[in-house]
PDB file of C-alpha atoms in Angstrom:
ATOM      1  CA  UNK A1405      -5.589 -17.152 -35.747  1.00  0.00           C
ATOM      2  CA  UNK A1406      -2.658 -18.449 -34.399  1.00  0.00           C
ATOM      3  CA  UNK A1407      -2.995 -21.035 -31.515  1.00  0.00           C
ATOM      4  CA  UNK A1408      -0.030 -18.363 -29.525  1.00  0.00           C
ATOM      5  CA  UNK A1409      -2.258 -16.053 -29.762  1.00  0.00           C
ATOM      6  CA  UNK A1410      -5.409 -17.393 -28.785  1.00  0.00           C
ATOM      7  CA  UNK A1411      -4.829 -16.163 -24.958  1.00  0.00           C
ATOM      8  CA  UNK A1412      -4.223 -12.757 -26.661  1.00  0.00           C
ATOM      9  CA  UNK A1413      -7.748 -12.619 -27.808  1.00  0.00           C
ATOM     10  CA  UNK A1414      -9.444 -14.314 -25.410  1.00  0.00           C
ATOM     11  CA  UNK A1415      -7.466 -11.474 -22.955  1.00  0.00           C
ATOM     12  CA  UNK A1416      -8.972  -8.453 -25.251  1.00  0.00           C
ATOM     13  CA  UNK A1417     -12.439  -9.946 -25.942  1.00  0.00           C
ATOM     14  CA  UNK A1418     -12.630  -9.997 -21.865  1.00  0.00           C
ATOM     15  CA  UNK A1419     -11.215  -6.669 -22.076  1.00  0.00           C
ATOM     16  CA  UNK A1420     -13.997  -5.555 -23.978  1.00  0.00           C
ATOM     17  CA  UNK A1421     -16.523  -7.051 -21.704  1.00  0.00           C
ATOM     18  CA  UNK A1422     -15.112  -5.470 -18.763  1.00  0.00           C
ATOM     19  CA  UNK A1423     -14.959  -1.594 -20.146  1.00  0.00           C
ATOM     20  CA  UNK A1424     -11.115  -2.330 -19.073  1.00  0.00           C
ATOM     21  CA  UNK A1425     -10.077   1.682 -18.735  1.00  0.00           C
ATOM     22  CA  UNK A1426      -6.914   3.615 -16.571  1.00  0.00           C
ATOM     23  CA  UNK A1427      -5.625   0.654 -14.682  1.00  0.00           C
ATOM     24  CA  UNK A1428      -5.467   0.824 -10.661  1.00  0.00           C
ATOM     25  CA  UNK A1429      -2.523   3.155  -9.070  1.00  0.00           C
ATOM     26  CA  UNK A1430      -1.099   0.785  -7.155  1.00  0.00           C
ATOM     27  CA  UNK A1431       1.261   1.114  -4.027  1.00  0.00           C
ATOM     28  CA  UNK A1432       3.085  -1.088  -2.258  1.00  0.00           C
ATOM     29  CA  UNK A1433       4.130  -0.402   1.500  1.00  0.00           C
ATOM     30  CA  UNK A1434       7.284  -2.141   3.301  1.00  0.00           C
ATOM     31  CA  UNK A1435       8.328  -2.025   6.588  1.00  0.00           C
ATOM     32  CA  UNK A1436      12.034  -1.362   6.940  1.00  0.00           C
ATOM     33  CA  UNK A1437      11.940  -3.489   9.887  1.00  0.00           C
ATOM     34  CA  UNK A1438       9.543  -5.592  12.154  1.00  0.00           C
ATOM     35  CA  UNK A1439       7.553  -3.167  13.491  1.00  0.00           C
ATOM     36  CA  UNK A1440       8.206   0.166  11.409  1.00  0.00           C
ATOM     37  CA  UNK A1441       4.201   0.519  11.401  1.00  0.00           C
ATOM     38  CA  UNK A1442       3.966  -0.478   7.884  1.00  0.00           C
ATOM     39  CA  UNK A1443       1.154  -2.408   8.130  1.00  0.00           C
ATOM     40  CA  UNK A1444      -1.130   0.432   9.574  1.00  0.00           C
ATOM     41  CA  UNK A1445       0.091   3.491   6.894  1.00  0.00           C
ATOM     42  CA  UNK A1446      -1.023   0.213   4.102  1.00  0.00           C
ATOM     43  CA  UNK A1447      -4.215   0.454   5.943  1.00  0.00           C
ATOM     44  CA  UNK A1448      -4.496   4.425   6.176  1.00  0.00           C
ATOM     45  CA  UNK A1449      -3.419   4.744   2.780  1.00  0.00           C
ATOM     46  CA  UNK A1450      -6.382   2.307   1.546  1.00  0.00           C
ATOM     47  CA  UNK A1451      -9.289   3.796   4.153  1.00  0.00           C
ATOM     48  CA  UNK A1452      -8.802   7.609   2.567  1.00  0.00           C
ATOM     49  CA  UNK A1453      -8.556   6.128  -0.950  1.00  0.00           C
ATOM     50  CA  UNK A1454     -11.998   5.009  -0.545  1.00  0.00           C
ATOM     51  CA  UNK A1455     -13.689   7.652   1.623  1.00  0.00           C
ATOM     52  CA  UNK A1456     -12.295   9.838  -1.444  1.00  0.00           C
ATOM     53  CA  UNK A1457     -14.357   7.877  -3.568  1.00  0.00           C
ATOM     54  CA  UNK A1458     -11.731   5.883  -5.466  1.00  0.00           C
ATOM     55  CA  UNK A1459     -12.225   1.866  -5.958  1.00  0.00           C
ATOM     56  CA  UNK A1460     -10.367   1.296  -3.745  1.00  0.00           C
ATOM     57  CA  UNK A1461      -8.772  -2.730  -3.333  1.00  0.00           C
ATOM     58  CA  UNK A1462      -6.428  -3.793   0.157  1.00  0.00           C
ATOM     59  CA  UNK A1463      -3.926  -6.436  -0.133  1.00  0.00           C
ATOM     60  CA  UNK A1464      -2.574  -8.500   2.762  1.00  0.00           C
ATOM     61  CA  UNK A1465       0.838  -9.838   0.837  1.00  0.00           C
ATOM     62  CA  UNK A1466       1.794 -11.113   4.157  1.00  0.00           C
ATOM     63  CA  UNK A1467       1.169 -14.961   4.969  1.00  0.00           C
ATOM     64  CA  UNK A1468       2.369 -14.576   8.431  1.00  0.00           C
ATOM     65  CA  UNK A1469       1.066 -10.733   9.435  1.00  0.00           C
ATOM     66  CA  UNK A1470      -2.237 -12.521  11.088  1.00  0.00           C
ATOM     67  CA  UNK A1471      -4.262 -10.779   8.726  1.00  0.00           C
ATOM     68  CA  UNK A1472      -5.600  -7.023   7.813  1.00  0.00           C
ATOM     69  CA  UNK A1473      -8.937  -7.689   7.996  1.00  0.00           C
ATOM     70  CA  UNK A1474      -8.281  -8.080  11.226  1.00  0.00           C
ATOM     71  CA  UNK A1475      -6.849  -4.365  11.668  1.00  0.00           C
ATOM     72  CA  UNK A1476      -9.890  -3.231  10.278  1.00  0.00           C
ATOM     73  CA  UNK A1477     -12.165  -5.258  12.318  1.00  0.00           C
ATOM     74  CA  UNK A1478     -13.719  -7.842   9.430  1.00  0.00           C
ATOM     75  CA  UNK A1479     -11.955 -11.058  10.607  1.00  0.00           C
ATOM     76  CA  UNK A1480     -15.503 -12.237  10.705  1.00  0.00           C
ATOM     77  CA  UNK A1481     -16.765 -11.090   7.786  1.00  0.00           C
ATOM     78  CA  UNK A1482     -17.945 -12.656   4.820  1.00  0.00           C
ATOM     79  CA  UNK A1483     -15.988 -13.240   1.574  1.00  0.00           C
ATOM     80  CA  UNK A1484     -13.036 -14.696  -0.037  1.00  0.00           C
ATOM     81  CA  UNK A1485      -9.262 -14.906   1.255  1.00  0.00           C
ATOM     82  CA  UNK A1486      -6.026 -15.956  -0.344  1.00  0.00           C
ATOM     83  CA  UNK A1487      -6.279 -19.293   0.091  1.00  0.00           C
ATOM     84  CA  UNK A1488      -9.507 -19.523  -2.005  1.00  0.00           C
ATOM     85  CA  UNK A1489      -6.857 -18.272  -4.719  1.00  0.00           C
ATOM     86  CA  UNK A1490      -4.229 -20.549  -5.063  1.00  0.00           C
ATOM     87  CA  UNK A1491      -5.227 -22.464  -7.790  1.00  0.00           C
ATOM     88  CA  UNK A1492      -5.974 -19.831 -10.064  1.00  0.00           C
ATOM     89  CA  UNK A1493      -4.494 -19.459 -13.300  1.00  0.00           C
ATOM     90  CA  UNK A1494      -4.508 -17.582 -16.497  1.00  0.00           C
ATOM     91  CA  UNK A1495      -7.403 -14.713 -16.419  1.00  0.00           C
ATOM     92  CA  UNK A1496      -9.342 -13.785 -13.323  1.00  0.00           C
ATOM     93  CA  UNK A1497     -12.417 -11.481 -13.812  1.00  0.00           C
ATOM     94  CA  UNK A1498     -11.932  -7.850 -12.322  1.00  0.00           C
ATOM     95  CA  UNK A1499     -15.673  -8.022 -11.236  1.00  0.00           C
ATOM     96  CA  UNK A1500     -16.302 -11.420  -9.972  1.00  0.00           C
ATOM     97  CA  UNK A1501     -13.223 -10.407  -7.895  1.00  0.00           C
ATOM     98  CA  UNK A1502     -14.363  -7.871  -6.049  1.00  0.00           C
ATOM     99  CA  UNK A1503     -17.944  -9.026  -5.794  1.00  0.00           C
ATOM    100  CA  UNK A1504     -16.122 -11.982  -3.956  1.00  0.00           C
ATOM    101  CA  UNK A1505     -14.074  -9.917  -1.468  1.00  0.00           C
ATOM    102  CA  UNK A1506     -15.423  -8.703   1.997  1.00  0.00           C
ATOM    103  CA  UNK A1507     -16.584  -5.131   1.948  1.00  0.00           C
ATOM    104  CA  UNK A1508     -14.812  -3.113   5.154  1.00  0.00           C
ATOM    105  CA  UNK A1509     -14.681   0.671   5.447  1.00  0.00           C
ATOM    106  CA  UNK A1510     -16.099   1.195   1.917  1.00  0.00           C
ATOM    107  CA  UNK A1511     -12.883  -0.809   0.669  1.00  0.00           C
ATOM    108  CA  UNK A1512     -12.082  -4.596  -0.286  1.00  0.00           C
ATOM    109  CA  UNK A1513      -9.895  -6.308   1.555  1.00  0.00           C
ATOM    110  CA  UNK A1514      -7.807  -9.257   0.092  1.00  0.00           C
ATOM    111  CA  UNK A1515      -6.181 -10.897   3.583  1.00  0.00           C
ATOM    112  CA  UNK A1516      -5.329 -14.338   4.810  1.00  0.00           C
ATOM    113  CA  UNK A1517      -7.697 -16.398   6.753  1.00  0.00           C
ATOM    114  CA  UNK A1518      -6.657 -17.928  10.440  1.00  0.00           C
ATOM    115  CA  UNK A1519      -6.105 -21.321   8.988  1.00  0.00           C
ATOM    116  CA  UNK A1520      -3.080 -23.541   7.947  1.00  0.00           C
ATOM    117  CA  UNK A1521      -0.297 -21.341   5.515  1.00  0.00           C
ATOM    118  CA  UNK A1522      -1.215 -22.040   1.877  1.00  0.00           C
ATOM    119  CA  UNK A1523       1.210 -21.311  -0.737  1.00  0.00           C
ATOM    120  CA  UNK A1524      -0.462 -19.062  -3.340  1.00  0.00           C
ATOM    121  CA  UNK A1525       2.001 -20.121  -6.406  1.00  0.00           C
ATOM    122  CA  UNK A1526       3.056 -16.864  -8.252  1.00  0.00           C
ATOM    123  CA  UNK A1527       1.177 -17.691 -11.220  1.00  0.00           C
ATOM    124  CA  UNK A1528      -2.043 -17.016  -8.959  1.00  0.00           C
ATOM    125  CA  UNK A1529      -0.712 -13.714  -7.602  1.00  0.00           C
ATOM    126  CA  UNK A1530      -0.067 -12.276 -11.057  1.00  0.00           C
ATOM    127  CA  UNK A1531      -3.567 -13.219 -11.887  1.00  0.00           C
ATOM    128  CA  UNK A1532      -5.418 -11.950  -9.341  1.00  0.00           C
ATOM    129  CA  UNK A1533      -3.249  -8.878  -8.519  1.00  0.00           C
ATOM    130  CA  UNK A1534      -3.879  -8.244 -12.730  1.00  0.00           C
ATOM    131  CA  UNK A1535      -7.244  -8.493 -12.099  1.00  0.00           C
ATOM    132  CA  UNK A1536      -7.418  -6.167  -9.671  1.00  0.00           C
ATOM    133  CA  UNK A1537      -5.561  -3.593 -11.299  1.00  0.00           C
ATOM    134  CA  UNK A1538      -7.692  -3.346 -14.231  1.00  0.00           C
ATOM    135  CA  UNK A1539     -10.632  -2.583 -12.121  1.00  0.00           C
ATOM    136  CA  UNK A1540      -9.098   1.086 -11.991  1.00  0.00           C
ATOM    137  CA  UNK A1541      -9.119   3.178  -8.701  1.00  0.00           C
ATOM    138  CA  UNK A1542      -6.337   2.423  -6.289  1.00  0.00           C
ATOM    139  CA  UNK A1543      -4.694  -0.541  -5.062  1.00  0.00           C
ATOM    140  CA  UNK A1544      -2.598  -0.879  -1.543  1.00  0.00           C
ATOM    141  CA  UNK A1545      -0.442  -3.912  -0.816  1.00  0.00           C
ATOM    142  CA  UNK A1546       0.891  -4.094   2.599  1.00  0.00           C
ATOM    143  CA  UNK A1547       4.310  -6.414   1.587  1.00  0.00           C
ATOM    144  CA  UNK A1548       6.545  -8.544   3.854  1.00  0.00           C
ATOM    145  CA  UNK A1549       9.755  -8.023   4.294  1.00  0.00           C
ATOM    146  CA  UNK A1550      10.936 -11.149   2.695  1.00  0.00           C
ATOM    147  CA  UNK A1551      10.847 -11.509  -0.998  1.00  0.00           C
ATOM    148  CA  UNK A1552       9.887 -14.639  -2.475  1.00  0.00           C
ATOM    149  CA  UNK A1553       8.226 -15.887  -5.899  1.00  0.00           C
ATOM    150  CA  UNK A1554       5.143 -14.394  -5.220  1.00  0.00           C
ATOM    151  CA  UNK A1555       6.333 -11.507  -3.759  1.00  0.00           C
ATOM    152  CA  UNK A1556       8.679 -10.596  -6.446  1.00  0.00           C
ATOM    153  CA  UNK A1557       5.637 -10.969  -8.673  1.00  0.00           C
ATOM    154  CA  UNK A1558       3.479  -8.535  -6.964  1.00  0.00           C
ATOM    155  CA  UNK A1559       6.774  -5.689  -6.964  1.00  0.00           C
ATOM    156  CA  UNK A1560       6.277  -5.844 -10.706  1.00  0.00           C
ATOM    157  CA  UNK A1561       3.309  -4.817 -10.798  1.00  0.00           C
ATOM    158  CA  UNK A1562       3.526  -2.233  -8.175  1.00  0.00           C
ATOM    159  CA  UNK A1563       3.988   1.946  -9.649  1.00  0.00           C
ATOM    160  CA  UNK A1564       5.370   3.011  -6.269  1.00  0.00           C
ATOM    161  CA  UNK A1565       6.977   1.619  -3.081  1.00  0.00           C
ATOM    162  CA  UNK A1566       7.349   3.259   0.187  1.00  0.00           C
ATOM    163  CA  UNK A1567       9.847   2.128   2.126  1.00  0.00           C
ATOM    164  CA  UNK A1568       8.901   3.009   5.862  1.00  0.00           C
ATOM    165  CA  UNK A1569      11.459   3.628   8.017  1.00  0.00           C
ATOM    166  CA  UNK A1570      11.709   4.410  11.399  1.00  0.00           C
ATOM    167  CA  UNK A1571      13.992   6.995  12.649  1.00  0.00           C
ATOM    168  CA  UNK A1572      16.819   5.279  14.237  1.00  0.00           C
ATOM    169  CA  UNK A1573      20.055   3.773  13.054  1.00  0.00           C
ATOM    170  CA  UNK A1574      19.402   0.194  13.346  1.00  0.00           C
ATOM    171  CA  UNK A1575      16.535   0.683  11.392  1.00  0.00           C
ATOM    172  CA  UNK A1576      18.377   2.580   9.019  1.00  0.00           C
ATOM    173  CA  UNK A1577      20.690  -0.252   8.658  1.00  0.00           C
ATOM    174  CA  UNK A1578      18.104  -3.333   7.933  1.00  0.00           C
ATOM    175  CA  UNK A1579      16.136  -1.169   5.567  1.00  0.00           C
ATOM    176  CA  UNK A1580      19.422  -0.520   3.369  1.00  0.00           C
ATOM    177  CA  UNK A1581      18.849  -4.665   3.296  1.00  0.00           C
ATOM    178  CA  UNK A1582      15.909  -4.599   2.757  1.00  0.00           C
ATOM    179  CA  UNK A1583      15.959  -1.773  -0.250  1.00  0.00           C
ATOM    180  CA  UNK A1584      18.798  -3.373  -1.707  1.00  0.00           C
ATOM    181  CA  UNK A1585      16.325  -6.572  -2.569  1.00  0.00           C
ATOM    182  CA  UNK A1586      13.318  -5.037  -3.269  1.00  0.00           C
ATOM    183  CA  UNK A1587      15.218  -2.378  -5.817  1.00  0.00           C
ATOM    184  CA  UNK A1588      16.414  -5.373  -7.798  1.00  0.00           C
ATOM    185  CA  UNK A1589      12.623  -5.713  -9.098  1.00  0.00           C
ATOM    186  CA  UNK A1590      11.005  -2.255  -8.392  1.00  0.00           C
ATOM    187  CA  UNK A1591      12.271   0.666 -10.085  1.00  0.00           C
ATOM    188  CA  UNK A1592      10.270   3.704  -8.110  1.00  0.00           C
ATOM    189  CA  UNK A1593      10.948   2.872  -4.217  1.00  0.00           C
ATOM    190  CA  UNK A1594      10.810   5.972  -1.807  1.00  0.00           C
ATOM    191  CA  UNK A1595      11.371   6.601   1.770  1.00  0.00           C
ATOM    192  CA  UNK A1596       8.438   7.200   4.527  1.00  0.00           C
ATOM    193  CA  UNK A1597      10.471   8.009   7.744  1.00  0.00           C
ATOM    194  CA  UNK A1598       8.466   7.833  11.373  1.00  0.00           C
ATOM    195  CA  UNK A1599       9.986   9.257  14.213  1.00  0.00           C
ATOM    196  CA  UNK A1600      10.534   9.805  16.612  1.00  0.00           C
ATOM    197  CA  UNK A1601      14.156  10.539  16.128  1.00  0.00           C
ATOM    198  CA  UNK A1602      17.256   9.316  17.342  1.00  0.00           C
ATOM    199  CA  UNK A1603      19.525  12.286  17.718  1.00  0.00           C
ATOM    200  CA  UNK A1604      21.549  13.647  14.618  1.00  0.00           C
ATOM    201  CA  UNK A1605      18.759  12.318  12.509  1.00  0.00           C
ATOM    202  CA  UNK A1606      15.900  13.952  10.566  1.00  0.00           C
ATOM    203  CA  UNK A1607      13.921  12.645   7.547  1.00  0.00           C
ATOM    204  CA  UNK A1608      16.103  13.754   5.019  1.00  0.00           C
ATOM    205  CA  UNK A1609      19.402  12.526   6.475  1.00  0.00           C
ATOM    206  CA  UNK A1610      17.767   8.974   6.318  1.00  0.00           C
ATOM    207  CA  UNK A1611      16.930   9.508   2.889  1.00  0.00           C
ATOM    208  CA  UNK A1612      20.308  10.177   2.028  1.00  0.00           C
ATOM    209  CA  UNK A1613      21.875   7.510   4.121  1.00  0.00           C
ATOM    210  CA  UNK A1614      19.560   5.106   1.996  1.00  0.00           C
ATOM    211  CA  UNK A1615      20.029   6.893  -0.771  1.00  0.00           C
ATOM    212  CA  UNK A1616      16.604   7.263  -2.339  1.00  0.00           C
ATOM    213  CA  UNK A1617      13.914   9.564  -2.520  1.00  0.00           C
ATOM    214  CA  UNK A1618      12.059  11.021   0.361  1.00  0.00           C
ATOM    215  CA  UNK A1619       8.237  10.806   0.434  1.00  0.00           C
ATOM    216  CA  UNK A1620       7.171  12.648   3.340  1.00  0.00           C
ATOM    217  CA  UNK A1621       7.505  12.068   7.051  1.00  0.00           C
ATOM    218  CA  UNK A1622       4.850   9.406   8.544  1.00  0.00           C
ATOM    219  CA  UNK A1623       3.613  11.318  11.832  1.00  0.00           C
ATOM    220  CA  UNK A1624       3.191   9.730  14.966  1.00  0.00           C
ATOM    221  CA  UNK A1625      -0.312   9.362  15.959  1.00  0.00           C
ATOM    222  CA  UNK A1626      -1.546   9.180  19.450  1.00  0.00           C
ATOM    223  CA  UNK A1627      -4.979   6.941  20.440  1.00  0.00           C
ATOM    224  CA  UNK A1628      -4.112   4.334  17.455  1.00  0.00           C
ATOM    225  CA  UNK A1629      -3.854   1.470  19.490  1.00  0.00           C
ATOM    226  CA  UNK A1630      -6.771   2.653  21.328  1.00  0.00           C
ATOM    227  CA  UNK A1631      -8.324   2.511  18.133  1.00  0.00           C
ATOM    228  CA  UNK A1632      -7.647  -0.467  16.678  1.00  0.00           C
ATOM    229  CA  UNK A1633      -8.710  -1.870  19.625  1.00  0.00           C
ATOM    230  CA  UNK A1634     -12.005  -0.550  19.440  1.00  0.00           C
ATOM    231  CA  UNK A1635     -11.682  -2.028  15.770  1.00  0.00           C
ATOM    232  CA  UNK A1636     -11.997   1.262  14.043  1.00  0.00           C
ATOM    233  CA  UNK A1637      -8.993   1.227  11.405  1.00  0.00           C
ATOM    234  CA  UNK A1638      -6.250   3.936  10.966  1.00  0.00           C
ATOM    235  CA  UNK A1639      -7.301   7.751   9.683  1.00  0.00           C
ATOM    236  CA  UNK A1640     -10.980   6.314   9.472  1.00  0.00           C
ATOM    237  CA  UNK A1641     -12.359   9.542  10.683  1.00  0.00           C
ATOM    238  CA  UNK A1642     -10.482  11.811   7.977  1.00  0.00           C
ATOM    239  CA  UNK A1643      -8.934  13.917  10.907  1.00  0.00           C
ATOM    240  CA  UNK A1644      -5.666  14.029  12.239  1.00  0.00           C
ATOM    241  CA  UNK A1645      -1.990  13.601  11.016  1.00  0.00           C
ATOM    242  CA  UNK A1646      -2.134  10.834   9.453  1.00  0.00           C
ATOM    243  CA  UNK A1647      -5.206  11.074   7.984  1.00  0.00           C
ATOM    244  CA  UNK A1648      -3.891  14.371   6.392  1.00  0.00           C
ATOM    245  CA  UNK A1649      -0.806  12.806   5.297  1.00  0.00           C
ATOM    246  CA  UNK A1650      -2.456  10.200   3.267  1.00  0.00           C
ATOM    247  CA  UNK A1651      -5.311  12.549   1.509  1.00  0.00           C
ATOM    248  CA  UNK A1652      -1.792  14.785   0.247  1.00  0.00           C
ATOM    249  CA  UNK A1653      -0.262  11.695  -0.813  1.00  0.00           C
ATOM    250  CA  UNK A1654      -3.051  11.273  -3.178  1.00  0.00           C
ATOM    251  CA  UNK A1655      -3.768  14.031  -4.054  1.00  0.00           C
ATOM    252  CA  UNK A1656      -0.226  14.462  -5.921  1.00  0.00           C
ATOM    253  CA  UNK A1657      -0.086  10.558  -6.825  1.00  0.00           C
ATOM    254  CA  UNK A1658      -3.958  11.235  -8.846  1.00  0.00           C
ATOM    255  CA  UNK A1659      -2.573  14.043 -10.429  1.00  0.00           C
ATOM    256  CA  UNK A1660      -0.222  12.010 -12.883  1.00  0.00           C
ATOM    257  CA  UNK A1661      -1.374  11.302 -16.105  1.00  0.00           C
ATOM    258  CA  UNK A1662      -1.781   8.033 -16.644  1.00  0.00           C
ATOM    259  CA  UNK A1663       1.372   7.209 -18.768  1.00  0.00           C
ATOM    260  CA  UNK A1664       3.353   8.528 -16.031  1.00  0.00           C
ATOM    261  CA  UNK A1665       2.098   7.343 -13.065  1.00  0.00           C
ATOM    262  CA  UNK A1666       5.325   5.813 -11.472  1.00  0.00           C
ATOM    263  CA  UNK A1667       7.524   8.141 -12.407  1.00  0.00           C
ATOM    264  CA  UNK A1668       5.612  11.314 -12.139  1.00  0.00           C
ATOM    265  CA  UNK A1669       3.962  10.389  -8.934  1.00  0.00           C
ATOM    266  CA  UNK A1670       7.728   9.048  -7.748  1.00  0.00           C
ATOM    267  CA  UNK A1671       8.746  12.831  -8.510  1.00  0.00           C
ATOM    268  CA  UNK A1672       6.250  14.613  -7.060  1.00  0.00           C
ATOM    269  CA  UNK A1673       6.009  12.936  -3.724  1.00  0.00           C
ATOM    270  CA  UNK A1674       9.775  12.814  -4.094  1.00  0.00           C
ATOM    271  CA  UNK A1675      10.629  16.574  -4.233  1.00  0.00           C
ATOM    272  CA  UNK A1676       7.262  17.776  -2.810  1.00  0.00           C
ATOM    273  CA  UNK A1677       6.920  20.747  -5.864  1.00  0.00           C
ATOM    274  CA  UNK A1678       4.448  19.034  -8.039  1.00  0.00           C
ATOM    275  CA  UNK A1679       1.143  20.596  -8.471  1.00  0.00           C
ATOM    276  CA  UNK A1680       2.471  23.209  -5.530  1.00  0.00           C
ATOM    277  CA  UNK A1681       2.450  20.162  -3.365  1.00  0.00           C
ATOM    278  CA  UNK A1682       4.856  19.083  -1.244  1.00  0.00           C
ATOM    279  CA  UNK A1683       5.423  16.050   1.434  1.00  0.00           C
ATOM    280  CA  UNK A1684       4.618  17.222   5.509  1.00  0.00           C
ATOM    281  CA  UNK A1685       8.100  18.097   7.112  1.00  0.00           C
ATOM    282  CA  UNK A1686       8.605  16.886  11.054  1.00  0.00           C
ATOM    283  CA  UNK A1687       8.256  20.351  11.817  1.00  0.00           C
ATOM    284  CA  UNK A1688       5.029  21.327   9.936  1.00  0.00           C
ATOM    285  CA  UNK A1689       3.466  17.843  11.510  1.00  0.00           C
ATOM    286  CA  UNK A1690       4.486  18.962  14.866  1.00  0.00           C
ATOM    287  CA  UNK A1691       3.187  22.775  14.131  1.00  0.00           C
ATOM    288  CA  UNK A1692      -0.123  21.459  12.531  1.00  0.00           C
ATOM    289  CA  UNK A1693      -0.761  18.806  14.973  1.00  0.00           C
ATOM    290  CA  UNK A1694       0.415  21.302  17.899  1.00  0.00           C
ATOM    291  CA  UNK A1695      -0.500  20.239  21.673  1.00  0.00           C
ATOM    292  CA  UNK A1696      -2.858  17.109  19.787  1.00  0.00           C
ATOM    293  CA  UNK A1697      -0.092  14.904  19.817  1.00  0.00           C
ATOM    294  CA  UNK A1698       2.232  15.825  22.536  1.00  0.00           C
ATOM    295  CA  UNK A1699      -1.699  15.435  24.644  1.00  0.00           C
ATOM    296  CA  UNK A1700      -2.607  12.738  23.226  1.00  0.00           C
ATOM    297  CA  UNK A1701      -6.116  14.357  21.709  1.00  0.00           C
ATOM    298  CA  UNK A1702      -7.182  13.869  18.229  1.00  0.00           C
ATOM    299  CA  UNK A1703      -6.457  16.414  15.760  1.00  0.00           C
TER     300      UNK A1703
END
């Protein structure tokens, strides 16, 4: 054997070991500015992976968020954060991962802790984000605006972006920046629009000012601050808008064969015909929600 390709079989023997399978879908969520809400459809998206029974692995790729677990209400529990990361290098163990992780919501949550910034090089991130992929299931990364190293690293390993954009032409205009950097590593990056909207704007018109693909309208939810307050984390009951949203999302994004998983996914939640499916429409989130969200009572 080859010293060059010594990591090569260490990589497959540990392959073996781990019953290494259909790797993790993984999405990565971006706000298209401060505040576009990014942060809580990251957290939606991962909560109603795993009450559908998937694996289901939460990333915090944001030094400077102040932390999911803290969205979910888990700042205080036990388990690993970044920081405990940053020296790692070559292969990290899918397993010993997870075991390692705190446990919130039926999900693992990778966050940042509440003490000094640490720099997780990008050699870590690659690493650990690998690891988690090959566990299989789903993985969510909640990504900051700003693209660094690391950052860059985790885009290519991403199969989907969404891009969430709030409905109003400011935001319009730093999310064109912000697509125009994160498209220079990720290939499949699609639009999540959340109203309410400014007038002369709908969710397709600010898919086609951006020009990319439209993945469905994000609908406003009313009680969420409520509930975060009361530390219970977005679409945790399974009912309501958003929570509805996020089970069609993936639906169509499981329905990919494996081979295809960026692209067909990409085109399905794109033009909203695969499988039958098809993204929810301001008006069908206003007709299905009806008088729930104009009240303010949970669908």
């Amino acid at each position: 054997m080859l010293p060059d390709g010594e990591q090569w079989l260490i990589d497959r023997i540990a392959d073996v070991t781990e019953g290494v399978g259909r790797p993790a879908l993984t999405v990565g969520v971006i706000g298209g500015r401060g505040g576009a809400g990014a942060s809580t459809l990251a957290c939606a998206l991962a909560v109603t992976s795993a009450r559908e029974g998937l694996r289901t692995l939460l990333v915090d790729a944001d030094p400077l968020g102040g932390g999911l677990d803290v969205l979910l209400g888990g700042e205080t529990s036990e388990g690993l954060r970044w920081p405990a990361f940053a020296a790692s290098r070559g292969r990290v163990g899918g397993a010993a991962l997870e075991e390692s992780l705190p446990e919130l919501h039926s999900l693992r949550v990778l966050s940042w802790d509440r003490g000094e910034c640490v720099s997780v090089p990008p050699q870590a991130v690659r690493a650990v984000l690998a690891a988690a992929r090959r566990r299989g299931g789903a993985v969510v990364v909640d990504l900051p605006r700003r693209i660094d190293d690391a950052v860059a690293e985790i885009l290519t390993q991403l199969d989907l972006g969404l891009l969430v954009v709030p409905a109003e032409l400011r935001a319009v205009a730093a999310a064109g920046r912000v697509a125009s950097a994160v498209g220079m590593v990720l290939r499949d990056l699609r639009i999540a629009v959340r109203g309410p909207y400014a007038p002369g704007l709908d969710d397709r018109e600010v898919a086609r000012l951006l020009g990319l693909p439209l993945a469905g309208e994000v609908p406003v939810e009313a009680g969420l601050l409520r509930a975060a307050e009361a530390k219970q984390p977005p679409a945790a009951t399974g009912r309501g808008p958003l929570a509805r949203f996020c089970r069609q999302f993936w639906e169509r994004a499981l329905a990919e064969p494996a081979t295809g998983a960026a692209t067909g996914l990409a085109a399905g939640v794109a033009t909203g015909v695969a499988d039958g499916a098809r993204p929810v429409t301001r008006a069908e989130s206003e007709t299905d929600a009806g008088t729930d969200l104009g009240r303010g009572r949970e669908a």
